Amino acid sequence: MDTTKANSPSIHLPLNLLFISPGNVRKTRPATSNGIESMAAMLEAQGQLNALHVTAEIVNGEPTGRFAVEAGSRRLRGLQLLASKGKIAADHAVECKVIE
């Protein structure tokens, strides 16, 4: 079932406000560092081709301003690697779709 808000446009969120959700759809073992290096290289060369799917983090009934990545954890890790190497800003705008 598609839980993306009907016709929801992509929004851009700062990279430093994104984190991997414990409920992320990827259930296999964590990607190897080599796999993340490859993803980072692809992102650097081609840019982000697909939006990350995120949910707003809610703590004690209040939004925190942070967003959990439900789908796209490898892309997020690749972007974080690029930021750690100074190739993109820590607050780089990341294309996301908010899901319920």
XYZ file of N, CA, C and O in Angstrom:
400
model
N 0.843 -1.181 0.000
C 0.000 0.000 0.000
C 0.884 1.238 0.000
O 1.822 1.350 0.775
N 0.600 2.172 -0.858
C 1.366 3.406 -0.939
C 0.909 4.343 0.167
O -0.256 4.725 0.223
N 1.830 4.697 1.064
C 1.477 5.582 2.169
C 1.955 7.005 1.938
O 1.893 7.831 2.828
N 2.430 7.305 0.717
C 2.817 8.672 0.391
C 1.543 9.504 0.348
O 0.532 9.073 -0.166
N 1.584 10.694 0.902
C 0.411 11.557 0.862
C 0.008 11.772 -0.586
O 0.849 11.977 -1.456
N -1.286 11.695 -0.859
C -1.799 11.805 -2.221
C -1.219 13.016 -2.927
O -1.316 14.137 -2.433
N -0.608 12.751 -4.067
C -0.022 13.817 -4.893
C 0.932 14.721 -4.126
O 1.073 15.895 -4.458
N 1.550 14.198 -3.093
C 2.453 15.038 -2.312
C 3.686 15.383 -3.136
O 4.317 14.505 -3.711
N 3.997 16.660 -3.197
C 5.201 17.050 -3.927
C 6.438 16.722 -3.100
O 6.354 16.535 -1.887
N 7.539 16.665 -3.769
C 8.798 16.509 -3.039
C 9.085 17.797 -2.296
O 8.722 18.884 -2.743
N 9.713 17.660 -1.143
C 10.189 18.818 -0.401
C 11.685 18.641 -0.209
O 12.212 17.542 -0.389
N 12.364 19.691 0.126
C 13.802 19.605 0.370
C 14.061 19.876 1.847
O 13.599 20.890 2.380
N 14.753 18.931 2.473
C 15.070 19.026 3.902
C 16.578 19.031 4.078
O 17.295 18.380 3.309
N 17.075 19.730 5.101
C 18.516 19.724 5.360
C 19.004 18.326 5.741
O 18.366 17.630 6.543
N 20.118 17.928 5.167
C 20.709 16.619 5.434
C 20.869 16.367 6.931
O 20.592 15.269 7.419
N 21.290 17.388 7.674
C 21.564 17.193 9.102
C 20.301 17.017 9.950
O 20.399 16.806 11.155
N 19.122 17.078 9.339
C 17.882 16.814 10.074
C 17.307 15.434 9.755
O 16.225 15.092 10.215
N 18.061 14.640 8.994
C 17.596 13.313 8.595
C 18.355 12.221 9.342
O 19.550 12.353 9.593
N 17.645 11.163 9.700
C 18.279 10.002 10.339
C 17.559 8.749 9.877
O 16.423 8.808 9.412
N 18.228 7.615 9.969
C 17.641 6.353 9.529
C 16.641 5.868 10.566
O 16.957 5.736 11.749
N 15.437 5.599 10.105
C 14.378 5.105 10.972
C 14.664 3.673 11.393
O 15.136 2.869 10.584
N 14.347 3.331 12.641
C 14.464 1.928 13.045
C 13.540 1.032 12.207
O 13.789 -0.151 12.065
N 12.502 1.609 11.631
C 11.567 0.858 10.802
C 11.884 0.930 9.322
O 11.040 0.597 8.500
N 13.110 1.347 8.962
C 13.494 1.477 7.561
C 13.196 0.193 6.818
O 13.352 -0.903 7.362
N 12.756 0.328 5.572
C 12.317 -0.834 4.804
C 13.432 -1.827 4.513
O 13.160 -3.003 4.310
N 14.691 -1.397 4.484
C 15.795 -2.314 4.184
C 16.009 -3.213 5.407
O 16.402 -2.754 6.463
N 15.754 -4.507 5.240
C 15.852 -5.447 6.356
C 17.075 -6.345 6.268
O 17.285 -7.179 7.120
N 17.885 -6.183 5.222
C 19.084 -6.991 5.105
C 20.171 -6.410 5.991
O 20.028 -5.322 6.553
N 21.286 -7.114 6.087
C 22.381 -6.614 6.922
C 22.811 -5.238 6.427
O 22.637 -4.914 5.258
N 23.365 -4.424 7.293
C 23.761 -3.080 6.891
C 24.711 -3.112 5.694
O 25.513 -4.033 5.551
N 24.581 -2.119 4.857
C 25.435 -2.037 3.667
C 26.896 -1.930 4.084
O 27.233 -1.329 5.095
N 27.771 -2.513 3.296
C 29.198 -2.436 3.576
C 29.698 -1.032 3.302
O 29.081 -0.270 2.561
N 30.836 -0.687 3.882
C 31.394 0.633 3.644
C 31.732 0.801 2.165
O 31.597 1.886 1.614
N 32.140 -0.290 1.492
C 32.418 -0.219 0.060
C 31.145 0.123 -0.716
O 31.174 0.905 -1.658
N 30.014 -0.454 -0.317
C 28.742 -0.161 -0.966
C 28.340 1.290 -0.778
O 27.804 1.921 -1.694
N 28.611 1.826 0.400
C 28.291 3.233 0.673
C 29.232 4.136 -0.116
O 28.819 5.167 -0.647
N 30.503 3.752 -0.233
C 31.452 4.514 -1.058
C 30.960 4.569 -2.499
O 31.003 5.634 -3.128
N 30.486 3.445 -3.023
C 29.967 3.400 -4.387
C 28.734 4.281 -4.532
O 28.577 4.988 -5.528
N 27.857 4.229 -3.549
C 26.653 5.062 -3.571
C 27.040 6.535 -3.535
O 26.492 7.353 -4.277
N 27.989 6.890 -2.683
C 28.441 8.284 -2.591
C 29.020 8.750 -3.916
O 28.741 9.870 -4.374
N 29.803 7.887 -4.562
C 30.395 8.238 -5.859
C 29.300 8.461 -6.900
O 29.371 9.402 -7.703
N 28.281 7.617 -6.897
C 27.175 7.773 -7.835
C 26.409 9.063 -7.566
O 26.071 9.809 -8.491
N 26.150 9.354 -6.294
C 25.448 10.583 -5.937
C 26.253 11.811 -6.338
O 25.693 12.802 -6.824
N 27.559 11.750 -6.146
C 28.408 12.877 -6.518
C 28.401 13.088 -8.034
O 28.342 14.219 -8.510
N 28.421 12.002 -8.789
C 28.485 12.084 -10.252
C 27.137 12.444 -10.881
O 27.073 13.243 -11.807
N 26.048 11.842 -10.364
C 24.744 11.975 -11.009
C 23.750 12.812 -10.233
O 22.701 13.161 -10.755
N 24.031 13.068 -8.974
C 23.053 13.743 -8.130
C 22.048 12.732 -7.599
O 22.093 11.545 -7.909
N 21.135 13.215 -6.815
C 20.112 12.366 -6.209
C 19.008 12.138 -7.233
O 18.354 13.080 -7.673
N 18.802 10.899 -7.636
C 17.828 10.580 -8.674
C 16.437 10.302 -8.110
O 15.441 10.473 -8.808
N 16.356 9.858 -6.873
C 15.067 9.519 -6.249
C 14.955 10.155 -4.876
O 15.926 10.195 -4.127
N 13.757 10.605 -4.560
C 13.505 11.211 -3.253
C 13.558 10.157 -2.156
O 13.185 9.001 -2.362
N 14.038 10.571 -0.982
C 13.964 9.718 0.204
C 12.533 9.789 0.727
O 11.883 10.830 0.633
N 12.041 8.701 1.298
C 10.715 8.714 1.916
C 10.921 8.848 3.418
O 11.638 8.043 4.023
N 10.303 9.875 3.990
C 10.544 10.216 5.387
C 9.245 10.383 6.161
O 8.195 10.638 5.583
N 9.359 10.243 7.481
C 8.270 10.577 8.393
C 8.803 11.590 9.395
O 9.989 11.568 9.743
N 7.928 12.475 9.843
C 8.322 13.462 10.844
C 8.520 12.765 12.182
O 7.727 11.903 12.574
N 9.595 13.110 12.882
C 9.842 12.552 14.212
C 8.938 13.269 15.210
O 8.905 14.508 15.246
N 8.215 12.492 15.995
C 7.313 13.026 17.015
C 7.776 12.493 18.367
O 7.933 11.287 18.551
N 8.013 13.380 19.317
C 8.399 12.989 20.673
C 7.426 13.658 21.639
O 7.220 14.873 21.586
N 6.813 12.859 22.488
C 5.821 13.351 23.450
C 4.731 14.156 22.755
O 4.293 15.196 23.244
N 4.326 13.677 21.578
C 3.241 14.313 20.840
C 3.622 15.570 20.078
O 2.769 16.197 19.467
N 4.886 15.936 20.099
C 5.340 17.161 19.437
C 6.376 16.849 18.363
O 7.276 16.043 18.582
N 6.272 17.502 17.204
C 7.304 17.305 16.179
C 8.633 17.897 16.633
O 8.672 18.952 17.272
N 9.711 17.197 16.320
C 11.042 17.647 16.740
C 11.742 18.483 15.674
O 12.758 19.117 15.955
N 11.220 18.433 14.433
C 11.898 19.104 13.333
C 12.845 18.185 12.585
O 13.417 18.557 11.580
N 13.010 16.970 13.103
C 13.849 15.967 12.434
C 12.948 14.994 11.690
O 11.758 14.888 11.990
N 13.545 14.265 10.724
C 12.776 13.352 9.899
C 13.485 12.006 9.810
O 14.687 11.948 9.587
N 12.697 10.944 9.987
C 13.214 9.577 9.915
C 13.103 9.081 8.485
O 12.041 9.167 7.869
N 14.190 8.546 7.952
C 14.201 8.003 6.595
C 13.670 6.575 6.646
O 14.291 5.697 7.234
N 12.514 6.383 6.042
C 11.863 5.074 6.011
C 12.310 4.271 4.794
O 12.328 3.043 4.834
N 12.638 4.948 3.707
C 13.122 4.303 2.487
C 14.189 5.206 1.874
O 13.933 6.385 1.631
N 15.370 4.639 1.672
C 16.476 5.408 1.105
C 17.673 5.486 2.025
O 18.479 6.406 1.912
N 17.843 4.507 2.902
C 18.933 4.580 3.885
C 20.312 4.557 3.223
O 21.231 5.232 3.686
N 20.489 3.798 2.135
C 21.793 3.774 1.458
C 22.097 5.141 0.847
O 23.231 5.624 0.915
N 21.082 5.763 0.261
C 21.290 7.105 -0.298
C 21.621 8.098 0.812
O 22.508 8.944 0.661
N 20.925 7.985 1.946
C 21.213 8.873 3.069
C 22.648 8.678 3.541
O 23.386 9.649 3.733
N 23.076 7.438 3.703
C 24.457 7.179 4.148
C 25.468 7.711 3.137
O 26.518 8.230 3.509
N 25.158 7.573 1.843
C 26.039 8.113 0.817
C 26.148 9.632 0.907
O 27.243 10.197 0.807
N 25.023 10.298 1.108
C 25.026 11.753 1.268
C 25.787 12.163 2.531
O 26.550 13.137 2.517
N 25.587 11.425 3.611
C 26.306 11.726 4.853
C 27.811 11.544 4.665
O 28.601 12.329 5.206
N 28.214 10.544 3.891
C 29.629 10.339 3.612
C 30.189 11.522 2.815
O 31.276 12.029 3.128
N 29.452 11.974 1.810
C 29.893 13.139 1.044
C 30.039 14.367 1.948
O 30.991 15.134 1.818
N 29.112 14.550 2.878
C 29.187 15.679 3.809
C 30.401 15.544 4.722
O 31.103 16.526 4.984
N 30.676 14.329 5.192
C 31.818 14.133 6.094
C 33.141 14.400 5.388
O 34.131 14.756 6.022
N 33.154 14.232 4.054
C 34.358 14.501 3.266
C 34.414 15.939 2.765
O 35.338 16.310 2.052
N 33.408 16.752 3.142
C 33.386 18.153 2.743
C 32.984 18.380 1.292
O 33.166 19.478 0.769
N 32.391 17.380 0.656
C 31.994 17.515 -0.747
C 30.623 18.156 -0.894
O 30.305 18.691 -1.950
N 29.801 18.074 0.142
C 28.528 18.791 0.213
C 28.413 19.348 1.625
O 29.087 18.885 2.548
N 27.554 20.323 1.800
C 27.353 20.943 3.117
C 26.585 20.008 4.048
O 25.795 19.173 3.594
N 26.803 20.161 5.331
C 26.088 19.361 6.330
C 24.581 19.606 6.248
O 23.793 18.722 6.575
N 24.190 20.797 5.789
C 22.771 21.121 5.669
C 22.306 21.087 4.204
O 21.331 21.733 3.831
N 23.011 20.298 3.390
C 22.662 20.124 1.971
C 21.177 19.800 1.848
O 20.641 18.998 2.613
N 20.494 20.415 0.896
C 19.055 20.178 0.673
C 18.858 18.811 0.008
O 19.395 18.557 -1.064
N 18.110 17.946 0.669
C 17.863 16.582 0.202
C 16.398 16.461 -0.204
O 15.506 16.819 0.564
N 16.167 15.952 -1.419
C 14.801 15.774 -1.882
C 14.136 14.630 -1.101
O 14.677 13.533 -1.004
N 12.961 14.912 -0.540
C 12.243 13.937 0.280
C 10.753 13.978 -0.042
O 10.235 14.992 -0.500
N 10.088 12.873 0.232
C 8.640 12.812 0.207
C 8.209 12.397 1.600
O 8.704 11.427 2.153
N 7.274 13.151 2.165
C 6.769 12.832 3.500
C 5.679 11.776 3.353
O 4.773 11.911 2.521
N 5.804 10.696 4.133
C 4.815 9.631 4.123
C 4.170 9.548 5.499
O 4.684 10.108 6.463
N 3.048 8.872 5.561
C 2.337 8.745 6.838
C 2.866 7.586 7.640
O 3.407 6.662 7.126
